[in-house]
Structures are given as structure tokens and as C-alpha cells.
mmCIF file of C-alpha atoms in Angstrom:
data_model
loop_
_atom_site.group_PDB
_atom_site.id
_atom_site.type_symbol
_atom_site.label_atom_id
_atom_site.label_comp_id
_atom_site.label_asym_id
_atom_site.label_seq_id
_atom_site.Cartn_x
_atom_site.Cartn_y
_atom_site.Cartn_z
ATOM 1 C CA UNK A 1 -5.685 29.215 -29.520
ATOM 2 C CA UNK A 2 -3.829 28.761 -26.267
ATOM 3 C CA UNK A 3 -1.040 26.304 -26.125
ATOM 4 C CA UNK A 4 2.682 25.490 -26.209
ATOM 5 C CA UNK A 5 4.735 25.881 -29.352
ATOM 6 C CA UNK A 6 7.950 24.115 -29.896
ATOM 7 C CA UNK A 7 10.308 24.761 -32.798
ATOM 8 C CA UNK A 8 11.810 23.426 -34.891
ATOM 9 C CA UNK A 9 10.112 20.098 -35.363
ATOM 10 C CA UNK A 10 13.291 18.444 -36.583
ATOM 11 C CA UNK A 11 16.820 19.523 -35.745
ATOM 12 C CA UNK A 12 20.291 18.135 -36.718
ATOM 13 C CA UNK A 13 23.403 18.769 -34.676
ATOM 14 C CA UNK A 14 26.949 18.455 -35.850
ATOM 15 C CA UNK A 15 29.581 17.193 -33.457
ATOM 16 C CA UNK A 16 30.880 19.987 -31.206
ATOM 17 C CA UNK A 17 27.940 22.225 -32.005
ATOM 18 C CA UNK A 18 25.512 23.762 -29.538
ATOM 19 C CA UNK A 19 21.886 23.923 -30.626
ATOM 20 C CA UNK A 20 18.883 25.660 -29.061
ATOM 21 C CA UNK A 21 15.326 24.369 -28.992
ATOM 22 C CA UNK A 22 12.476 26.907 -28.596
ATOM 23 C CA UNK A 23 9.517 26.619 -26.372
ATOM 24 C CA UNK A 24 6.841 29.303 -26.082
ATOM 25 C CA UNK A 25 3.530 29.191 -24.222
ATOM 26 C CA UNK A 26 0.536 31.501 -24.062
ATOM 27 C CA UNK A 27 -1.251 29.706 -21.325
ATOM 28 C CA UNK A 28 -0.022 32.216 -18.658
ATOM 29 C CA UNK A 29 1.529 29.292 -16.782
ATOM 30 C CA UNK A 30 4.302 29.976 -14.193
ATOM 31 C CA UNK A 31 6.016 26.547 -14.349
ATOM 32 C CA UNK A 32 7.754 25.209 -17.417
ATOM 33 C CA UNK A 33 9.680 22.053 -18.027
ATOM 34 C CA UNK A 34 11.917 20.297 -20.489
ATOM 35 C CA UNK A 35 11.858 16.496 -20.845
ATOM 36 C CA UNK A 36 13.783 14.027 -22.874
ATOM 37 C CA UNK A 37 12.185 10.967 -24.398
ATOM 38 C CA UNK A 38 14.104 7.957 -25.655
ATOM 39 C CA UNK A 39 12.418 5.058 -27.416
ATOM 40 C CA UNK A 40 10.900 2.642 -25.002
ATOM 41 C CA UNK A 41 11.637 4.799 -22.034
ATOM 42 C CA UNK A 42 9.604 7.122 -19.884
ATOM 43 C CA UNK A 43 10.057 10.886 -19.842
ATOM 44 C CA UNK A 44 13.016 12.188 -17.935
ATOM 45 C CA UNK A 45 13.278 15.669 -16.586
ATOM 46 C CA UNK A 46 16.096 17.934 -17.762
ATOM 47 C CA UNK A 47 15.247 21.252 -16.269
ATOM 48 C CA UNK A 48 12.256 22.989 -14.827
ATOM 49 C CA UNK A 49 11.418 26.575 -13.951
ATOM 50 C CA UNK A 50 8.786 27.697 -11.343
ATOM 51 C CA UNK A 51 9.027 31.370 -12.159
ATOM 52 C CA UNK A 52 10.782 33.902 -14.362
ATOM 53 C CA UNK A 53 14.593 34.155 -13.817
ATOM 54 C CA UNK A 54 14.675 31.011 -11.774
ATOM 55 C CA UNK A 55 15.213 27.373 -12.884
ATOM 56 C CA UNK A 56 16.319 24.132 -11.310
ATOM 57 C CA UNK A 57 18.181 21.031 -12.590
ATOM 58 C CA UNK A 58 16.172 17.863 -13.180
ATOM 59 C CA UNK A 59 17.390 14.362 -13.248
ATOM 60 C CA UNK A 60 19.528 14.526 -16.377
ATOM 61 C CA UNK A 61 20.689 18.177 -16.660
ATOM 62 C CA UNK A 62 24.299 17.524 -17.610
ATOM 63 C CA UNK A 63 25.077 18.796 -21.067
ATOM 64 C CA UNK A 64 22.084 21.101 -21.137
ATOM 65 C CA UNK A 65 21.359 24.680 -20.320
ATOM 66 C CA UNK A 66 18.233 26.823 -20.077
ATOM 67 C CA UNK A 67 17.116 30.388 -19.504
ATOM 68 C CA UNK A 68 13.835 31.893 -18.339
ATOM 69 C CA UNK A 69 13.952 35.580 -19.136
ATOM 70 C CA UNK A 70 10.192 35.781 -19.930
ATOM 71 C CA UNK A 71 7.216 33.913 -18.543
ATOM 72 C CA UNK A 72 6.270 32.780 -22.032
ATOM 73 C CA UNK A 73 9.616 31.419 -23.140
ATOM 74 C CA UNK A 74 11.902 28.625 -21.788
ATOM 75 C CA UNK A 75 14.550 27.771 -24.480
ATOM 76 C CA UNK A 76 16.819 24.703 -24.054
ATOM 77 C CA UNK A 77 20.339 24.611 -25.293
ATOM 78 C CA UNK A 78 21.914 21.196 -26.017
ATOM 79 C CA UNK A 79 25.601 21.766 -25.678
ATOM 80 C CA UNK A 80 28.590 19.861 -27.111
ATOM 81 C CA UNK A 81 29.087 18.360 -23.720
ATOM 82 C CA UNK A 82 25.940 16.180 -24.230
ATOM 83 C CA UNK A 83 27.501 13.198 -25.860
ATOM 84 C CA UNK A 84 24.266 11.364 -26.664
ATOM 85 C CA UNK A 85 21.751 14.076 -27.675
ATOM 86 C CA UNK A 86 19.680 12.088 -30.130
ATOM 87 C CA UNK A 87 16.157 12.050 -28.615
ATOM 88 C CA UNK A 88 12.702 13.494 -28.713
ATOM 89 C CA UNK A 89 12.506 16.585 -26.603
ATOM 90 C CA UNK A 90 9.274 17.810 -24.986
ATOM 91 C CA UNK A 91 8.502 21.129 -23.444
ATOM 92 C CA UNK A 92 5.647 21.457 -21.030
ATOM 93 C CA UNK A 93 4.059 23.948 -18.703
ATOM 94 C CA UNK A 94 1.700 23.704 -15.740
ATOM 95 C CA UNK A 95 -0.362 25.861 -13.506
ATOM 96 C CA UNK A 96 2.320 25.396 -10.852
ATOM 97 C CA UNK A 97 0.415 25.461 -7.596
ATOM 98 C CA UNK A 98 3.425 24.046 -5.878
ATOM 99 C CA UNK A 99 1.619 21.427 -3.973
ATOM 100 C CA UNK A 100 0.697 19.031 -6.698
ATOM 101 C CA UNK A 101 -2.964 19.581 -6.054
ATOM 102 C CA UNK A 102 -5.125 20.464 -8.993
ATOM 103 C CA UNK A 103 -2.042 20.327 -11.155
ATOM 104 C CA UNK A 104 -2.234 19.879 -14.970
ATOM 105 C CA UNK A 105 0.766 19.484 -17.154
ATOM 106 C CA UNK A 106 0.462 20.354 -20.886
ATOM 107 C CA UNK A 107 2.948 19.404 -23.617
ATOM 108 C CA UNK A 108 4.187 20.908 -26.881
ATOM 109 C CA UNK A 109 4.418 18.767 -29.981
ATOM 110 C CA UNK A 110 8.075 18.006 -29.482
ATOM 111 C CA UNK A 111 11.379 18.439 -31.316
ATOM 112 C CA UNK A 112 13.294 15.520 -32.699
ATOM 113 C CA UNK A 113 16.999 16.128 -32.343
ATOM 114 C CA UNK A 114 19.522 13.989 -34.315
ATOM 115 C CA UNK A 115 23.214 13.977 -34.659
ATOM 116 C CA UNK A 116 24.818 14.200 -38.062
ATOM 117 C CA UNK B 1 13.431 7.072 -5.603
ATOM 118 C CA UNK B 2 9.790 6.998 -6.613
ATOM 119 C CA UNK B 3 8.673 3.690 -8.187
ATOM 120 C CA UNK B 4 5.864 3.924 -10.768
ATOM 121 C CA UNK B 5 4.747 0.732 -12.411
ATOM 122 C CA UNK B 6 2.516 0.741 -15.487
ATOM 123 C CA UNK B 7 0.900 -2.344 -16.966
ATOM 124 C CA UNK B 8 0.614 -3.876 -19.411
ATOM 125 C CA UNK B 9 3.456 -2.696 -21.559
ATOM 126 C CA UNK B 10 1.574 -3.459 -24.783
ATOM 127 C CA UNK B 11 -1.763 -4.808 -25.880
ATOM 128 C CA UNK B 12 -3.414 -5.877 -29.093
ATOM 129 C CA UNK B 13 -7.142 -5.739 -29.108
ATOM 130 C CA UNK B 14 -9.968 -6.184 -31.578
ATOM 131 C CA UNK B 15 -11.920 -3.068 -32.562
ATOM 132 C CA UNK B 16 -14.928 -2.720 -30.329
ATOM 133 C CA UNK B 17 -13.408 -4.270 -27.284
ATOM 134 C CA UNK B 18 -12.822 -2.587 -23.940
ATOM 135 C CA UNK B 19 -9.348 -1.914 -22.655
ATOM 136 C CA UNK B 20 -7.971 -1.486 -19.109
ATOM 137 C CA UNK B 21 -4.529 -0.422 -17.979
ATOM 138 C CA UNK B 22 -3.192 0.576 -14.598
ATOM 139 C CA UNK B 23 -0.470 2.259 -12.684
ATOM 140 C CA UNK B 24 0.826 1.702 -9.199
ATOM 141 C CA UNK B 25 3.209 3.695 -7.103
ATOM 142 C CA UNK B 26 5.299 3.121 -4.024
ATOM 143 C CA UNK B 27 4.155 6.342 -2.362
ATOM 144 C CA UNK B 28 1.066 8.489 -1.913
ATOM 145 C CA UNK B 29 0.483 11.386 -4.249
ATOM 146 C CA UNK B 30 -2.090 14.209 -4.755
ATOM 147 C CA UNK B 31 -2.600 13.962 -8.491
ATOM 148 C CA UNK B 32 -2.811 11.330 -11.212
ATOM 149 C CA UNK B 33 -2.722 12.388 -14.854
ATOM 150 C CA UNK B 34 -3.380 10.244 -17.952
ATOM 151 C CA UNK B 35 -1.972 10.988 -21.295
ATOM 152 C CA UNK B 36 -2.084 9.667 -24.926
ATOM 153 C CA UNK B 37 0.841 10.088 -27.224
ATOM 154 C CA UNK B 38 0.878 9.506 -30.974
ATOM 155 C CA UNK B 39 4.086 8.812 -32.786
ATOM 156 C CA UNK B 40 6.216 11.949 -33.198
ATOM 157 C CA UNK B 41 3.822 14.125 -31.250
ATOM 158 C CA UNK B 42 3.583 15.468 -27.761
ATOM 159 C CA UNK B 43 1.399 13.797 -25.125
ATOM 160 C CA UNK B 44 -2.160 14.897 -24.877
ATOM 161 C CA UNK B 45 -3.844 15.183 -21.465
ATOM 162 C CA UNK B 46 -6.813 12.818 -21.235
ATOM 163 C CA UNK B 47 -7.875 12.848 -17.652
ATOM 164 C CA UNK B 48 -6.780 14.406 -14.292
ATOM 165 C CA UNK B 49 -7.598 12.928 -10.969
ATOM 166 C CA UNK B 50 -7.185 14.702 -7.652
ATOM 167 C CA UNK B 51 -9.099 12.831 -4.955
ATOM 168 C CA UNK B 52 -8.877 9.323 -3.607
ATOM 169 C CA UNK B 53 -11.765 7.288 -5.098
ATOM 170 C CA UNK B 54 -12.446 9.893 -7.746
ATOM 171 C CA UNK B 55 -13.928 8.424 -10.995
ATOM 172 C CA UNK B 56 -13.837 10.670 -13.989
ATOM 173 C CA UNK B 57 -14.994 10.126 -17.608
ATOM 174 C CA UNK B 58 -14.007 11.752 -20.849
ATOM 175 C CA UNK B 59 -16.095 10.274 -23.585
ATOM 176 C CA UNK B 60 -15.242 6.601 -23.863
ATOM 177 C CA UNK B 61 -12.419 6.962 -21.392
ATOM 178 C CA UNK B 62 -12.814 6.417 -17.660
ATOM 179 C CA UNK B 63 -10.145 6.813 -15.044
ATOM 180 C CA UNK B 64 -10.131 6.280 -11.284
ATOM 181 C CA UNK B 65 -7.847 7.450 -8.455
ATOM 182 C CA UNK B 66 -7.441 4.473 -6.154
ATOM 183 C CA UNK B 67 -8.631 4.632 -2.553
ATOM 184 C CA UNK B 68 -5.120 4.031 -1.266
ATOM 185 C CA UNK B 69 -3.874 6.965 -3.492
ATOM 186 C CA UNK B 70 -1.143 4.625 -4.725
ATOM 187 C CA UNK B 71 -2.836 3.422 -7.897
ATOM 188 C CA UNK B 72 -5.003 4.421 -10.819
ATOM 189 C CA UNK B 73 -6.596 2.739 -13.784
ATOM 190 C CA UNK B 74 -7.683 3.891 -17.223
ATOM 191 C CA UNK B 75 -10.467 2.162 -19.173
ATOM 192 C CA UNK B 76 -11.321 2.670 -22.813
ATOM 193 C CA UNK B 77 -14.675 1.272 -23.949
ATOM 194 C CA UNK B 78 -15.559 0.170 -27.405
ATOM 195 C CA UNK B 79 -12.214 0.756 -28.901
ATOM 196 C CA UNK B 80 -11.746 2.305 -32.372
ATOM 197 C CA UNK B 81 -8.764 2.443 -34.724
ATOM 198 C CA UNK B 82 -7.816 5.999 -33.711
ATOM 199 C CA UNK B 83 -7.323 4.839 -30.074
ATOM 200 C CA UNK B 84 -3.943 3.454 -31.255
ATOM 201 C CA UNK B 85 -1.057 5.082 -29.426
ATOM 202 C CA UNK B 86 0.880 5.021 -26.193
ATOM 203 C CA UNK B 87 -0.949 5.788 -23.014
ATOM 204 C CA UNK B 88 0.876 6.708 -19.897
ATOM 205 C CA UNK B 89 0.127 7.796 -16.392
ATOM 206 C CA UNK B 90 1.935 10.448 -14.407
ATOM 207 C CA UNK B 91 2.140 11.350 -10.774
ATOM 208 C CA UNK B 92 2.470 14.941 -9.571
ATOM 209 C CA UNK B 93 4.400 15.577 -6.398
ATOM 210 C CA UNK B 94 4.790 18.933 -4.791
ATOM 211 C CA UNK B 95 6.840 21.718 -6.376
ATOM 212 C CA UNK B 96 5.967 20.864 -9.931
ATOM 213 C CA UNK B 97 7.707 17.572 -10.071
ATOM 214 C CA UNK B 98 6.118 14.810 -12.133
ATOM 215 C CA UNK B 99 6.908 11.092 -12.418
ATOM 216 C CA UNK B 100 5.849 9.284 -15.597
ATOM 217 C CA UNK B 101 5.013 5.702 -16.293
ATOM 218 C CA UNK B 102 6.767 3.866 -19.121
ATOM 219 C CA UNK B 103 3.561 3.587 -21.121
ATOM 220 C CA UNK B 104 1.080 1.133 -22.449
ATOM 221 C CA UNK B 105 1.344 0.696 -26.244
ATOM 222 C CA UNK B 106 -2.176 -0.015 -27.662
ATOM 223 C CA UNK B 107 -2.829 -1.609 -31.098
ATOM 224 C CA UNK B 108 -6.373 -1.881 -32.362
ATOM 225 C CA UNK B 109 -7.088 -4.584 -34.955
ATOM 226 C CA UNK B 110 -9.907 -3.436 -37.259
#
């Protein structure tokens, strides 16, 4: 089945540690995104990528890094510089027309990151 | 920045009742998306709207893109217990940028 796969489902980070969240899609979408979701809040954009080898900072990029070496993959690294990393992280992809017209955004099942 | 208001924040309804929720924005956009999210899971796309005035159904769900292109509503008819969850709207701007509402938490009383 086509879709977006995030792993792991649960992740624990020790202080000072970097951790990487995986996101893979087989929808052949050009655009991919990472969002952070905190309880009672809307989704906030961390990074997005319109095409391979290109990505842009979102609204809350500090303390995070990404790479886009393959169309199918968009891993997110939560660095030690991110002082409040506990959140639910969602990866998404879209058809990426660039105009917002006929756009659909699909999400993975999420990764819950907690600090030990 | 873009303002997106979603209401109500939460609702408790009796099984079998109809539900309505809406979103309004401060600007005009090309696309409205409606999602449902269960606890600990990713949001699932319910309905996508692309034209002002467009009315689209998906089973018991109906959503409309407002004529002014600044608002949208989602209706759920004859609610059932599995409708429980958080529903939220999203606006799509150009260049793959999306703004999300803060969600409507729906509880269905059997």
C-alpha cells in the first residue's frame, strides 16, 4: 500500500543527545514536511522540502536539522540544542504543485519523542 | 501572520446527533483541507476543497468551501462512537505552506 512510514513510534532522548526520526514515503510526492504537535496546540512547521537536495526552514527550525538525499526519505534530527524536544512529530508529503491548488497533504502515523 | 480560527474547541454530543464545526481565515486561500486525528496517530485527510462554494461529501461527512474563500465548515451527520477524535481544518497557501486550525475535540455519548 502507498503511504508514509514513520519510525520509531516512540523515542527517548537523553540530555545532550542527538536523535533521528525516520520518514519514508512511496507516494512519489515531491514535497515533504516535518511538523511538531504539542498538546492543545496546532501543528507547527519545522522544515519542508520541495525537491531532492533542497529544504527550507519552517516556523520553529531551531534545534532541528534535516536532509533530503532521496525523494522517498526526509529524516529529521533533533539536536541537543533543542531544549524542549518532548512532542509528537509528524511527517507529511504532498503533491507539491507549488500554487496551493489541488493540493493534498498526507501524514504519517507520528513519532512520540520524550526526554529521559 | 495568517489567522485561522476554528470553532468550537470541543463538543459533547449524543450518538445519532448531527455535528457542525467551522474555520475562518483572515485571508483568501486556494485550498481547504479537513482532517481527523485519533490519539497517538497521524491526521487522516477527510475532505479536500478547491473552489469557492464547493460542497463535497464523504459518507456522513459534508464540507463546504465558503463563497468568500475565507471560511469552511464540516458537518457530520448521525454521529457514531467512532467519530470521536480531533477534527481540524487546514489552509494551503502557495509553495506547499499549510496553516492548521487548533482543532475541535469531539466526544460522542453512546
